[in-house]
Short mmCIF file of C-alpha atoms and ligand atoms in Angstrom, two decimals:
data_model
loop_
_atom_site.label_atom_id
_atom_site.label_comp_id
_atom_site.label_asym_id
_atom_site.label_seq_id
_atom_site.Cartn_x
_atom_site.Cartn_y
_atom_site.Cartn_z
CA UNK A 205 30.20 9.39 -9.24
CA UNK A 206 32.04 10.32 -6.16
CA UNK A 207 31.59 13.77 -4.03
CA UNK A 208 33.91 16.66 -3.62
CA UNK A 209 32.57 18.69 -1.17
CA UNK A 210 29.05 17.95 -1.34
CA UNK A 211 29.04 18.34 -5.62
CA UNK A 212 28.71 15.31 -6.95
CA UNK A 213 31.54 14.45 -9.09
CA UNK A 214 30.84 12.31 -12.32
CA UNK A 215 33.44 9.91 -13.87
CA UNK A 216 32.47 11.05 -16.95
CA UNK A 217 30.54 14.27 -18.20
CA UNK A 218 28.66 13.98 -21.14
CA UNK A 219 29.05 16.35 -24.19
CA UNK A 220 27.13 17.84 -26.96
CA UNK A 221 29.10 19.73 -29.51
CA UNK A 222 27.39 22.30 -32.20
CA UNK A 223 28.84 23.06 -35.54
CA UNK A 224 31.02 20.76 -36.93
CA UNK A 225 33.35 23.32 -38.56
CA UNK A 226 37.42 23.86 -38.05
CA UNK A 227 36.94 24.56 -34.12
CA UNK A 228 33.84 22.59 -33.67
CA UNK A 229 36.09 19.23 -34.83
CA UNK A 230 39.06 20.51 -32.58
CA UNK A 231 36.75 20.47 -29.85
CA UNK A 232 34.97 17.26 -30.44
CA UNK A 233 38.05 15.38 -30.97
CA UNK A 234 39.63 16.70 -27.77
CA UNK A 235 36.71 15.62 -25.62
CA UNK A 236 36.24 12.29 -27.22
CA UNK A 237 40.25 11.80 -26.45
CA UNK A 238 39.80 12.52 -22.70
CA UNK A 239 38.77 9.72 -20.29
CA UNK A 240 36.83 12.35 -18.70
CA UNK A 241 34.22 13.33 -21.34
CA UNK A 242 31.97 11.20 -23.54
CA UNK A 243 30.94 12.68 -26.83
CA UNK A 244 27.01 11.78 -26.56
CA UNK A 245 25.61 14.32 -29.53
CA UNK A 246 26.74 16.57 -32.29
CA UNK A 247 25.14 19.25 -34.41
CA UNK A 248 25.08 20.89 -37.70
CA UNK A 249 22.86 22.76 -39.76
CA UNK A 250 24.86 21.37 -42.71
CA UNK A 251 23.74 17.77 -43.53
CA UNK A 252 26.96 16.49 -44.58
CA UNK A 253 29.24 18.05 -43.03
CA UNK A 254 27.19 16.30 -39.66
CA UNK A 255 27.92 13.14 -41.37
CA UNK A 256 31.01 13.46 -42.51
CA UNK A 257 31.88 14.49 -38.38
CA UNK A 258 29.79 11.70 -37.32
CA UNK A 259 31.54 9.05 -39.44
CA UNK A 260 34.77 10.02 -37.96
CA UNK A 261 33.92 10.74 -34.46
CA UNK A 262 31.11 8.03 -34.52
CA UNK A 263 28.46 9.61 -31.75
CA UNK A 264 25.25 8.02 -30.91
CA UNK A 265 23.44 11.18 -31.55
CA UNK A 266 23.71 13.73 -34.51
CA UNK A 267 21.43 16.19 -35.66
CA UNK A 268 20.33 19.59 -37.43
CA UNK A 269 18.65 21.09 -34.55
CA UNK A 270 21.23 22.21 -31.37
CA UNK A 271 17.48 22.60 -29.69
CA UNK A 272 16.45 18.81 -30.27
CA UNK A 273 19.97 17.37 -29.90
CA UNK A 274 20.21 19.02 -26.57
CA UNK A 275 16.82 17.88 -25.37
CA UNK A 276 17.53 14.31 -26.16
CA UNK A 277 21.21 13.87 -24.92
CA UNK A 278 20.33 15.99 -21.59
CA UNK A 279 24.82 16.95 -21.95
CA UNK A 280 26.61 17.81 -18.47
CA UNK A 281 28.46 20.33 -21.27
CA UNK A 282 26.79 22.06 -24.03
CA UNK A 283 29.88 23.31 -26.60
CA UNK A 284 29.27 25.15 -29.40
CA UNK A 285 31.44 26.26 -32.20
CA UNK A 286 29.21 28.53 -34.82
CA UNK A 287 30.04 31.33 -36.34
CA UNK A 288 30.18 34.74 -34.44
CA UNK A 289 26.86 35.70 -35.56
CA UNK A 290 25.40 32.73 -32.64
CA UNK A 291 25.68 33.44 -29.28
CA UNK A 292 22.63 34.33 -26.91
CA UNK A 293 20.08 31.92 -28.48
CA UNK A 294 22.67 28.70 -28.24
CA UNK A 295 23.45 29.90 -24.58
CA UNK A 296 19.52 29.88 -24.14
CA UNK A 297 19.72 26.16 -25.69
CA UNK A 298 22.46 25.36 -23.25
CA UNK A 299 20.86 26.18 -20.31
CA UNK A 300 17.57 24.50 -21.20
CA UNK A 301 19.27 21.08 -21.88
CA UNK A 302 20.18 21.09 -18.20
CA UNK A 303 23.78 21.29 -18.78
CA UNK A 304 26.55 22.86 -15.83
CA UNK A 305 28.67 24.13 -18.27
CA UNK A 306 28.55 25.52 -21.52
CA UNK A 307 31.81 26.25 -23.80
CA UNK A 308 31.80 28.83 -26.13
CA UNK A 309 34.11 30.17 -28.81
CA UNK A 310 35.63 33.83 -28.57
CA UNK A 311 33.93 36.55 -29.36
CA UNK A 312 31.71 36.49 -26.66
CA UNK A 313 29.45 37.83 -29.21
CA UNK A 314 29.00 40.86 -31.76
CA UNK A 315 27.77 43.79 -29.96
CA UNK A 316 27.16 45.00 -26.47
CA UNK A 317 23.17 44.20 -26.99
CA UNK A 318 23.83 40.50 -27.21
CA UNK A 319 26.99 40.44 -24.88
CA UNK A 320 24.75 41.81 -22.26
CA UNK A 321 21.97 38.50 -22.86
CA UNK A 322 24.78 36.21 -22.90
CA UNK A 323 25.45 37.40 -19.41
CA UNK A 324 22.38 37.96 -18.32
CA UNK A 325 21.42 34.61 -18.82
CA UNK A 326 24.71 32.78 -17.60
CA UNK A 327 24.13 34.59 -14.51
CA UNK A 328 20.64 33.96 -13.60
CA UNK A 329 21.11 30.51 -14.66
CA UNK A 330 24.30 29.82 -12.75
CA UNK A 331 25.73 27.89 -15.13
CA UNK A 332 29.66 27.48 -15.57
CA UNK A 333 30.81 29.36 -19.09
CA UNK A 334 34.27 29.28 -20.88
CA UNK A 335 35.28 31.22 -23.66
CA UNK A 336 37.92 29.56 -25.51
CA UNK A 337 41.18 31.51 -25.47
CA UNK A 338 43.27 28.71 -25.69
CA UNK A 339 46.34 30.40 -27.35
CA UNK A 340 46.87 30.79 -23.18
CA UNK A 341 48.41 27.04 -22.69
CA UNK A 342 51.21 27.72 -25.19
CA UNK A 343 54.46 26.89 -23.28
CA UNK A 344 55.64 30.40 -24.70
CA UNK A 345 52.34 31.90 -23.43
CA UNK A 346 52.72 30.22 -20.03
CA UNK A 347 56.81 31.46 -19.88
CA UNK A 348 55.52 35.10 -20.22
CA UNK A 349 52.31 34.42 -17.90
CA UNK A 350 55.32 33.31 -15.09
CA UNK A 351 57.74 35.16 -15.78
CA UNK A 352 55.78 38.32 -14.83
CA UNK A 353 53.96 36.44 -11.92
CA UNK A 354 57.50 36.25 -10.39
CA UNK A 355 57.74 39.65 -10.32
CA UNK A 356 61.60 39.17 -12.49
CA UNK A 357 59.95 42.78 -14.34
CA UNK A 358 59.62 44.59 -11.73
CA UNK A 359 56.41 46.48 -11.27
CA UNK A 360 54.42 46.56 -14.20
CA UNK A 361 53.86 50.01 -16.28
CA UNK A 362 53.02 48.82 -19.68
CA UNK A 363 51.27 45.47 -21.15
CA UNK A 364 50.61 45.67 -25.32
CA UNK A 365 49.55 43.68 -27.90
CA UNK A 366 49.90 43.58 -31.92
CA UNK A 367 47.98 41.40 -34.44
CA UNK A 368 47.74 41.48 -38.32
CA UNK A 369 44.60 39.66 -38.15
CA UNK A 370 41.15 41.78 -37.84
CA UNK A 371 38.77 42.65 -34.81
CA UNK A 372 36.57 40.11 -34.58
CA UNK A 373 39.17 37.35 -35.24
CA UNK A 374 41.98 38.60 -33.03
CA UNK A 375 41.40 41.40 -30.60
CA UNK A 376 39.37 39.10 -28.14
CA UNK A 377 42.40 37.50 -27.45
CA UNK A 378 44.84 39.91 -27.30
CA UNK A 379 42.71 41.53 -24.73
CA UNK A 380 42.36 38.46 -22.90
CA UNK A 381 46.09 37.60 -22.67
CA UNK A 382 47.11 40.83 -22.22
CA UNK A 383 44.38 41.27 -19.01
CA UNK A 384 46.11 38.18 -17.33
CA UNK A 385 49.77 39.47 -17.71
CA UNK A 386 48.30 42.59 -15.65
CA UNK A 387 47.21 40.25 -13.33
CA UNK A 388 43.53 40.52 -14.45
CA UNK A 389 43.19 44.37 -13.14
CA UNK A 390 39.96 45.89 -13.78
CA UNK A 391 39.68 48.19 -16.74
CA UNK A 392 38.75 51.62 -15.90
CA UNK A 393 38.39 53.57 -19.61
CA UNK A 394 39.67 53.07 -22.93
CA UNK A 395 40.44 55.16 -25.99
CA UNK A 396 40.35 53.80 -29.38
CA UNK A 397 40.31 54.99 -33.10
CA UNK A 398 39.26 52.75 -36.49
CA UNK A 399 40.42 53.21 -40.47
CA UNK A 400 38.93 50.63 -43.43
CA UNK A 401 35.53 49.61 -44.09
CA UNK A 402 36.45 46.69 -45.83
CA UNK A 403 35.83 44.00 -42.97
CA UNK A 404 32.90 45.43 -41.94
CA UNK A 405 30.96 43.27 -44.55
CA UNK A 406 32.61 39.89 -43.08
CA UNK A 407 31.17 37.13 -40.74
CA UNK A 408 33.88 38.21 -38.15
CA UNK A 409 32.91 42.31 -38.71
CA UNK A 410 35.74 44.61 -38.20
CA UNK A 411 36.96 47.88 -39.25
CA UNK A 412 39.87 47.08 -41.13
CA UNK A 413 42.23 48.32 -38.35
CA UNK A 414 41.97 49.36 -34.54
CA UNK A 415 44.10 50.55 -32.02
CA UNK A 416 43.95 52.15 -28.91
CA UNK A 417 44.64 52.64 -25.11
CA UNK A 418 43.02 50.96 -22.36
CA UNK A 419 43.56 52.40 -18.39
CA UNK A 420 43.67 50.15 -15.56
CA UNK A 421 42.69 50.73 -12.15
CA UNK A 422 46.25 49.67 -11.18
CA UNK A 423 47.77 52.64 -13.57
CA UNK A 424 48.82 50.50 -15.73
CA UNK A 425 48.32 51.14 -19.89
CA UNK A 426 47.44 48.52 -22.24
CA UNK A 427 48.20 49.00 -26.19
CA UNK A 428 46.59 47.83 -28.69
CA UNK A 429 46.74 47.55 -32.30
CA UNK A 430 45.00 45.11 -34.20
CA UNK A 431 44.56 44.35 -38.37
CA UNK A 432 45.61 46.30 -41.37
CA UNK A 433 47.87 48.66 -39.59
CA UNK A 434 49.43 46.98 -36.60
CA UNK A 435 53.17 46.36 -37.12
CA UNK A 436 54.96 43.25 -38.53
CA UNK A 437 56.28 40.50 -36.74
CA UNK A 438 59.12 39.53 -38.89
CA UNK A 439 60.42 36.78 -36.82
CA UNK A 440 57.02 35.07 -37.88
CA UNK A 441 56.14 34.23 -41.13
CA UNK A 442 52.55 32.63 -40.56
CA UNK A 443 50.61 35.49 -41.32
CA UNK A 444 47.69 34.95 -38.76
CA UNK A 445 50.43 34.11 -36.25
CA UNK A 446 52.11 37.81 -36.22
CA UNK A 447 51.05 38.34 -32.83
CA UNK A 448 53.07 40.34 -30.07
CA UNK A 449 51.90 40.68 -26.76
CA UNK A 450 54.12 41.43 -23.68
CA UNK A 451 54.75 43.39 -20.37
CA UNK A 452 57.15 46.15 -19.45
CA UNK A 453 57.94 46.75 -15.94
CA UNK A 454 60.91 48.62 -14.15
CA UNK A 455 63.11 45.74 -14.29
CA UNK A 456 62.59 44.36 -17.94
CA UNK A 457 59.96 43.16 -20.34
CA UNK A 458 58.66 39.83 -21.39
CA UNK A 459 56.79 38.87 -24.54
CA UNK A 460 55.54 36.04 -26.54
CA UNK A 461 55.06 35.73 -30.37
CA UNK A 462 52.28 33.79 -31.29
CA UNK A 463 54.16 31.93 -33.82
CA UNK A 464 57.44 32.54 -32.43
CA UNK A 465 58.39 31.66 -28.92
CA UNK A 466 59.10 34.08 -26.27
CA UNK A 467 61.91 36.39 -25.00
CA UNK A 468 62.39 38.51 -21.93
CA UNK A 469 65.12 40.69 -20.43
CA UNK A 470 65.23 41.15 -16.55
CA UNK A 471 67.94 42.23 -14.29
CA UNK A 472 69.64 39.11 -14.30
CA UNK A 473 70.54 39.35 -18.49
CA UNK A 474 68.36 38.37 -21.70
CA UNK A 475 66.56 35.04 -22.23
CA UNK A 476 64.21 33.40 -24.89
CA UNK A 477 62.67 30.03 -25.60
CA UNK A 478 60.37 28.39 -28.47
CA UNK A 479 57.13 27.95 -28.81
CA UNK A 480 54.44 28.22 -31.78
CA UNK A 481 50.28 28.07 -31.11
CA UNK A 482 49.51 24.48 -31.83
CA UNK A 483 45.63 23.34 -31.58
CA UNK A 484 47.00 19.87 -30.74
CA UNK A 485 49.03 20.93 -27.65
CA UNK A 486 47.01 24.04 -26.43
CA UNK A 487 43.24 22.10 -26.67
CA UNK A 488 43.83 19.32 -24.27
CA UNK A 489 44.56 21.35 -21.16
CA UNK A 490 41.74 23.43 -22.15
CA UNK A 491 39.38 20.74 -22.34
CA UNK A 492 40.76 19.10 -19.06
CA UNK A 493 40.31 22.13 -16.68
CA UNK A 494 36.52 22.08 -18.02
CA UNK A 495 36.40 18.35 -16.08
CA UNK A 496 38.67 19.76 -12.84
CA UNK A 497 36.01 23.44 -12.76
CA UNK A 498 32.79 20.88 -12.94
CA UNK A 499 34.85 18.06 -10.23
CA UNK A 500 35.40 21.54 -7.87
CA UNK A 501 33.84 24.74 -7.88
CA UNK A 502 37.06 26.43 -6.38
CA UNK A 503 39.28 24.75 -9.36
CA UNK A 504 37.88 28.14 -11.75
CA UNK A 505 38.93 27.56 -15.52
CA UNK A 506 41.13 29.89 -16.38
CA UNK A 507 39.26 30.87 -19.51
CA UNK A 508 36.00 31.44 -17.55
CA UNK A 509 33.64 33.39 -18.89
CA UNK A 510 33.55 36.22 -16.32
CA UNK A 511 37.14 37.32 -17.30
CA UNK A 512 36.26 37.14 -20.79
CA UNK A 513 33.52 39.05 -20.19
CA UNK A 514 35.52 41.76 -19.00
CA UNK A 515 38.09 41.45 -21.99
CA UNK A 516 34.72 41.96 -24.55
CA UNK A 517 33.51 44.94 -22.73
CA UNK A 518 36.74 46.74 -23.39
CA UNK A 519 36.60 45.25 -27.33
CA UNK A 520 33.32 47.17 -27.54
CA UNK A 521 34.49 50.11 -25.78
CA UNK A 522 36.99 50.39 -28.37
CA UNK A 523 34.69 50.44 -31.17
CA UNK A 524 32.15 52.99 -29.35
CA UNK A 525 35.33 55.46 -28.77
CA UNK A 526 36.41 54.78 -32.58
CA UNK A 527 32.95 55.41 -33.49
CA UNK A 528 31.96 58.53 -31.41
CA UNK A 529 35.09 59.60 -30.19
CA UNK A 530 36.65 60.47 -26.78
CA UNK A 531 37.01 58.26 -23.79
CA UNK A 532 34.83 55.74 -22.80
CA UNK A 533 34.39 54.90 -19.29
CA UNK A 534 33.69 50.88 -17.83
CA UNK A 535 32.04 48.81 -16.71
CA UNK A 536 29.52 49.63 -20.03
CA UNK A 537 25.91 50.67 -18.36
CA UNK A 538 23.83 50.92 -21.61
CA UNK A 539 23.74 48.52 -24.70
CA UNK A 540 24.39 49.37 -27.96
CA UNK A 541 24.66 47.99 -31.45
CA UNK A 542 28.63 48.81 -31.96
CA UNK A 543 29.59 47.24 -35.35
CA UNK A 544 26.68 49.75 -36.44
CA UNK A 545 28.15 52.33 -34.79
CA UNK A 546 31.47 51.56 -36.75
CA UNK A 547 29.14 51.47 -40.25
CA UNK A 548 28.05 54.78 -39.79
CA UNK A 549 31.32 56.26 -38.81
CA UNK A 550 34.47 54.78 -40.31
CA UNK A 551 35.61 57.27 -43.36
CA UNK A 552 35.23 55.88 -46.70
CA UNK A 553 39.15 55.55 -47.39
CA UNK A 554 41.33 53.21 -48.40
CA UNK A 555 43.24 51.33 -45.63
CA UNK A 556 47.16 52.17 -45.21
CA UNK A 557 49.01 49.22 -44.93
CA UNK A 558 51.95 48.22 -42.73
CA UNK A 559 53.05 44.84 -44.61
CA UNK A 560 53.11 43.79 -48.05
CA UNK A 561 51.78 40.73 -46.99
CA UNK A 562 48.44 42.32 -45.73
CA UNK A 563 47.16 43.18 -48.91
CA UNK A 564 45.44 39.91 -49.75
CA UNK A 565 43.23 40.25 -46.55
CA UNK A 566 42.74 43.97 -46.96
CA UNK A 567 42.61 44.20 -50.75
CA UNK A 568 40.11 47.40 -50.51
N1 NAD B 694 39.76 29.79 -30.15
C1 NAD B 694 40.48 29.95 -31.57
O1 NAD B 694 41.87 29.74 -31.53
C2 NAD B 694 39.50 30.17 -32.96
C3 NAD B 694 40.14 30.04 -34.21
C4 NAD B 694 39.46 30.06 -35.32
C5 NAD B 694 37.76 30.31 -35.05
N2 NAD B 694 37.44 30.42 -33.80
C6 NAD B 694 36.17 31.12 -33.41
O2 NAD B 694 35.24 29.86 -33.37
C7 NAD B 694 34.36 30.41 -34.13
C8 NAD B 694 33.64 29.21 -35.12
O3 NAD B 694 35.05 29.26 -36.28
P1 NAD B 694 35.08 28.16 -37.45
O4 NAD B 694 36.40 28.49 -38.00
O5 NAD B 694 35.05 26.49 -36.54
O6 NAD B 694 33.87 28.45 -38.06
P2 NAD B 694 33.51 27.10 -39.58
O7 NAD B 694 32.67 27.82 -40.49
O8 NAD B 694 34.50 26.50 -39.97
O9 NAD B 694 32.09 26.32 -38.90
C9 NAD B 694 31.03 27.02 -38.10
C10 NAD B 694 30.07 25.77 -38.43
O10 NAD B 694 28.84 25.84 -37.82
C11 NAD B 694 27.73 25.42 -37.83
N3 NAD B 694 26.84 25.93 -37.97
C12 NAD B 694 26.40 27.66 -38.34
N4 NAD B 694 24.83 27.98 -37.46
C13 NAD B 694 24.67 26.41 -36.97
C14 NAD B 694 23.35 26.07 -36.06
N5 NAD B 694 22.30 27.16 -35.77
N6 NAD B 694 23.22 25.46 -35.62
C15 NAD B 694 24.03 24.49 -35.62
N7 NAD B 694 25.57 24.26 -36.62
C16 NAD B 694 25.89 25.57 -37.25
C17 NAD B 694 28.40 25.90 -39.73
O11 NAD B 694 27.45 24.96 -40.98
C18 NAD B 694 29.77 24.91 -40.00
O12 NAD B 694 30.05 23.85 -39.59
C19 NAD B 694 34.01 31.86 -34.15
O13 NAD B 694 33.48 32.24 -33.49
C20 NAD B 694 35.36 31.74 -34.60
O14 NAD B 694 36.17 33.54 -34.44
C21 NAD B 694 38.33 30.52 -32.74
#
């Protein structure tokens, strides 16, 4: 244990990870591989999954009840990677366990009602929190971030993001990176449209297609298309990585393709480079920066909750605008169940696709 400006710095922060699915295993193995953390406990409601994970990870405490595991371990970091239908209850368990930092998966919540609860629980407790928008650690994302910040594109006018995957999977990512490229400016209003009911029944409930505009306080507009009607990214073969996120300024543009590198045109000419989203490369720095933030309050994590929450409100506002029409002012002041609003309003018409490869995911 050391000291940093009066804050106690531990040699190792003890971690509990809840949910031993795909993302839980990514988190658990990365915490375990980092010498600043001790993976002290794991949890899953599925006993077989839990046993398999425990055999791979070799942890001291395992259980099927998150509150009991957290109570027994009293971790410094409470991480949960459950599906998006469970958020506020897990945040409450994390706070009650005495953790200093809660690490959660995107999206922040499925509705603004639950998102408000998560925000208020964290604000009242003072516990730090991060949301896993870890694509940003890709070298190709970093390159575009650096180009925009360097001023090489001149004054930014438009930021944009498209993804063929559906909203509750992908919009959280798109908004997070688009806000980053616009210097995390405040959004003032959005307007959006939605189509296709098939994915409203998914565990990541979403309209099949949602598209809209964001007006930011600095005058920049964000343009987003997410789901069945989003354009192809022909440079990328892997369907889930057909995402294009970029910024246009008065002197040029720069964009990242999640599965296909980056490119830019500036006053000095055209340039491009490689890079593809890769959990093995993106998770280690994401996890390391949690230790940095625990060590020093000033080393705020780039995926901090306060920033992710602003993106979440933009996503919920897209849903409200699509369901109720017109512009939606931000920040949101009243809670709602946006998925229920969409279930009541999205027309029961066949979704029209932008690319044949999407027919497998949007059969209706
Ligand atoms: N950041 C990213 O790049 C990324 C990528 C994929 C998924 N995700 C997000 O990660 C989250 C998890 O996705 P996944 O693909 O790992 O799902 P998954 O289905 O593989 O794993 C979820 C696990 O949580 C367990 N679980 C459910 N309820 C639980 C409870 N109450 N207590 C303990 N365990 C419980 C399930 O049994 C399952 O093992 C989702 O929110 C998803 O949107 C993020």
